[in-house]
PDB file of C-alpha atoms in Angstrom:
ATOM      1  CA  MET P  41     -13.937 -34.515 -22.299  1.00  0.00           C
ATOM      2  CA  ALA P  42     -16.647 -32.549 -20.621  1.00  0.00           C
ATOM      3  CA  ASP P  43     -16.743 -31.265 -17.305  1.00  0.00           C
ATOM      4  CA  LYS P  44     -18.347 -33.279 -14.900  1.00  0.00           C
ATOM      5  CA  ARG P  45     -20.559 -30.402 -13.097  1.00  0.00           C
ATOM      6  CA  ASP P  46     -24.065 -31.361 -10.799  1.00  0.00           C
ATOM      7  CA  LYS P  47     -27.265 -28.993 -11.507  1.00  0.00           C
ATOM      8  CA  ASN P  48     -25.254 -25.191 -10.179  1.00  0.00           C
ATOM      9  CA  GLY P  49     -22.500 -25.791 -12.956  1.00  0.00           C
ATOM     10  CA  ARG P  50     -19.526 -26.950  -9.634  1.00  0.00           C
ATOM     11  CA  PHE P  51     -17.627 -29.439 -10.385  1.00  0.00           C
ATOM     12  CA  LEU P  52     -18.469 -32.644  -8.696  1.00  0.00           C
ATOM     13  CA  PRO P  53     -15.405 -34.521  -6.737  1.00  0.00           C
ATOM     14  CA  GLY P  54     -12.940 -36.106  -8.208  1.00  0.00           C
ATOM     15  CA  ASN P  55     -13.317 -34.092 -11.349  1.00  0.00           C
ATOM     16  CA  ASP P  56     -10.044 -32.996 -13.287  1.00  0.00           C
ATOM     17  CA  GLY P  57     -11.143 -29.739 -14.499  1.00  0.00           C
ATOM     18  CA  GLY P  58      -6.993 -29.611 -15.389  1.00  0.00           C
ATOM     19  CA  GLY P  59      -6.617 -25.913 -14.501  1.00  0.00           C
ATOM     20  CA  ARG P  60      -2.936 -24.029 -14.236  1.00  0.00           C
ATOM     21  CA  PRO P  61       0.487 -26.609 -15.233  1.00  0.00           C
ATOM     22  CA  LYS P  62       2.088 -26.827 -11.867  1.00  0.00           C
ATOM     23  CA  ILE P  63       5.001 -25.099 -11.823  1.00  0.00           C
ATOM     24  CA  PRO P  64       8.446 -27.869 -12.245  1.00  0.00           C
ATOM     25  CA  ASP P  65      10.410 -27.948  -9.070  1.00  0.00           C
ATOM     26  CA  ASP P  66      13.630 -26.866 -11.369  1.00  0.00           C
ATOM     27  CA  ILE P  67      11.743 -23.426 -11.881  1.00  0.00           C
ATOM     28  CA  LYS P  68      10.592 -23.230  -8.259  1.00  0.00           C
ATOM     29  CA  GLU P  69      14.509 -23.577  -7.020  1.00  0.00           C
ATOM     30  CA  ALA P  70      15.394 -21.430  -9.412  1.00  0.00           C
ATOM     31  CA  PHE P  71      13.030 -18.548  -8.038  1.00  0.00           C
ATOM     32  CA  LYS P  72      13.582 -18.585  -4.157  1.00  0.00           C
ATOM     33  CA  ALA P  73      17.097 -18.225  -4.890  1.00  0.00           C
ATOM     34  CA  ALA P  74      16.908 -15.131  -6.398  1.00  0.00           C
ATOM     35  CA  THR P  75      13.980 -14.161  -4.252  1.00  0.00           C
ATOM     36  CA  PRO P  76      16.713 -12.396  -2.105  1.00  0.00           C
ATOM     37  CA  ALA P  77      18.710 -10.053  -4.916  1.00  0.00           C
ATOM     38  CA  ALA P  78      14.176  -9.215  -6.592  1.00  0.00           C
ATOM     39  CA  VAL P  79      13.500  -8.096  -2.795  1.00  0.00           C
ATOM     40  CA  GLN P  80      16.633  -5.963  -2.329  1.00  0.00           C
ATOM     41  CA  LYS P  81      15.258  -4.331  -6.762  1.00  0.00           C
ATOM     42  CA  ILE P  82      12.717  -3.223  -5.447  1.00  0.00           C
ATOM     43  CA  ILE P  83      14.016  -1.458  -1.868  1.00  0.00           C
ATOM     44  CA  SER P  84      16.507   0.177  -3.940  1.00  0.00           C
ATOM     45  CA  LEU P  85      13.927   1.263  -6.393  1.00  0.00           C
ATOM     46  CA  MET P  86      12.575   2.935  -3.777  1.00  0.00           C
ATOM     47  CA  ASP P  87      15.352   5.597  -3.912  1.00  0.00           C
ATOM     48  CA  CYS P  88      14.716   5.488  -7.970  1.00  0.00           C
ATOM     49  CA  GLY P  89      14.013   8.673  -8.740  1.00  0.00           C
ATOM     50  CA  ASN P  90      10.919   8.164 -10.302  1.00  0.00           C
ATOM     51  CA  VAL P  91       8.006   8.776  -8.324  1.00  0.00           C
ATOM     52  CA  LYS P  92       5.094   6.084  -9.745  1.00  0.00           C
ATOM     53  CA  VAL P  93       8.479   4.142  -9.392  1.00  0.00           C
ATOM     54  CA  GLU P  94       9.043   4.698  -5.198  1.00  0.00           C
ATOM     55  CA  LEU P  95       5.278   4.084  -5.372  1.00  0.00           C
ATOM     56  CA  GLN P  96       5.012   1.188  -7.767  1.00  0.00           C
ATOM     57  CA  ALA P  97       8.272  -0.537  -5.310  1.00  0.00           C
ATOM     58  CA  ALA P  98       6.767   0.749  -1.279  1.00  0.00           C
ATOM     59  CA  GLN P  99       2.822  -0.360  -2.892  1.00  0.00           C
ATOM     60  CA  GLU P 100       4.460  -4.250  -4.196  1.00  0.00           C
ATOM     61  CA  ILE P 101       6.647  -4.130  -0.276  1.00  0.00           C
ATOM     62  CA  LEU P 102       3.086  -3.339   1.916  1.00  0.00           C
ATOM     63  CA  ASN P 103       1.698  -6.336  -0.405  1.00  0.00           C
ATOM     64  CA  ARG P 104       4.267  -8.890   0.800  1.00  0.00           C
ATOM     65  CA  SER P 105       4.217  -7.367   4.287  1.00  0.00           C
ATOM     66  CA  LEU P 106       1.542  -6.556   5.159  1.00  0.00           C
ATOM     67  CA  GLY P 107      -1.160  -8.120   2.566  1.00  0.00           C
ATOM     68  CA  LYS P 108      -3.236  -5.985   0.293  1.00  0.00           C
ATOM     69  CA  PRO P 109      -5.940  -3.840   1.691  1.00  0.00           C
ATOM     70  CA  GLU P 110      -9.526  -4.984   1.988  1.00  0.00           C
ATOM     71  CA  THR P 111     -12.180  -3.637   0.038  1.00  0.00           C
ATOM     72  CA  SER P 112     -15.235  -2.857   1.010  1.00  0.00           C
ATOM     73  CA  GLY P 113     -18.488  -2.493  -0.971  1.00  0.00           C
ATOM     74  CA  ARG P 114     -21.140  -4.150  -2.559  1.00  0.00           C
ATOM     75  CA  LEU P 115     -22.491  -5.781  -5.505  1.00  0.00           C
ATOM     76  CA  GLU P 116     -25.807  -4.914  -7.429  1.00  0.00           C
ATOM     77  CA  LEU P 117     -27.475  -7.133  -9.663  1.00  0.00           C
ATOM     78  CA  SER P 118     -30.859  -6.179 -11.431  1.00  0.00           C
ATOM     79  CA  GLY P 119     -32.109  -8.261 -14.939  1.00  0.00           C
ATOM     80  CA  THR P 120     -34.521 -11.415 -15.598  1.00  0.00           C
ATOM     81  CA  ASN P 121     -34.249 -14.774 -16.804  1.00  0.00           C
ATOM     82  CA  ASP P 122     -34.315 -13.454 -20.250  1.00  0.00           C
ATOM     83  CA  GLU P 123     -32.234 -10.869 -20.139  1.00  0.00           C
ATOM     84  CA  ALA P 124     -28.323 -10.170 -19.188  1.00  0.00           C
ATOM     85  CA  ILE P 125     -27.399  -9.450 -15.579  1.00  0.00           C
ATOM     86  CA  ILE P 126     -26.208  -6.668 -14.697  1.00  0.00           C
ATOM     87  CA  PHE P 127     -23.931  -5.785 -12.397  1.00  0.00           C
ATOM     88  CA  LYS P 128     -22.566  -2.459 -10.370  1.00  0.00           C
ATOM     89  CA  TRP P 129     -19.506  -2.532  -8.052  1.00  0.00           C
ATOM     90  CA  ILE P 130     -21.012   0.280  -5.312  1.00  0.00           C
ATOM     91  CA  ASN P 131     -17.328   1.553  -2.943  1.00  0.00           C
ATOM     92  CA  GLU P 132     -18.549   1.429   1.002  1.00  0.00           C
ATOM     93  CA  GLN P 133     -15.968   3.854   2.101  1.00  0.00           C
ATOM     94  CA  PRO P 134     -13.311   5.726  -0.389  1.00  0.00           C
ATOM     95  CA  ASN P 135     -10.316   6.132  -0.372  1.00  0.00           C
ATOM     96  CA  THR P 136      -9.208   9.194   1.953  1.00  0.00           C
ATOM     97  CA  GLN P 137      -6.077   8.441   3.993  1.00  0.00           C
ATOM     98  CA  THR P 138      -3.233  11.140   1.833  1.00  0.00           C
ATOM     99  CA  ILE P 139       0.402   9.882   2.282  1.00  0.00           C
ATOM    100  CA  THR P 140       3.326  12.164   2.197  1.00  0.00           C
ATOM    101  CA  LYS P 141       6.764  12.173   1.899  1.00  0.00           C
TER     102      LYS P 141
END
């Protein structure tokens, strides 16, 4: 069955385009029950002695508590209708923050 789209390729209202299957309720409950242990595991990994693992654990905690940092930049497109479109990401502000332990 073909997806119903408008002339610009967007889905029309009421279109059942599939998507990601829903997680069953029993699986969601099992994940919720394991959440405190998972949080404690990530916290304990911050002092495991492996700098790479410690950094990843710290990043995970910060990303989940504060949200991932925004990326600023611009996207340049080039090409014409008959050519391939070339995408180029240009960072507006390079990351200059230094973290010391």
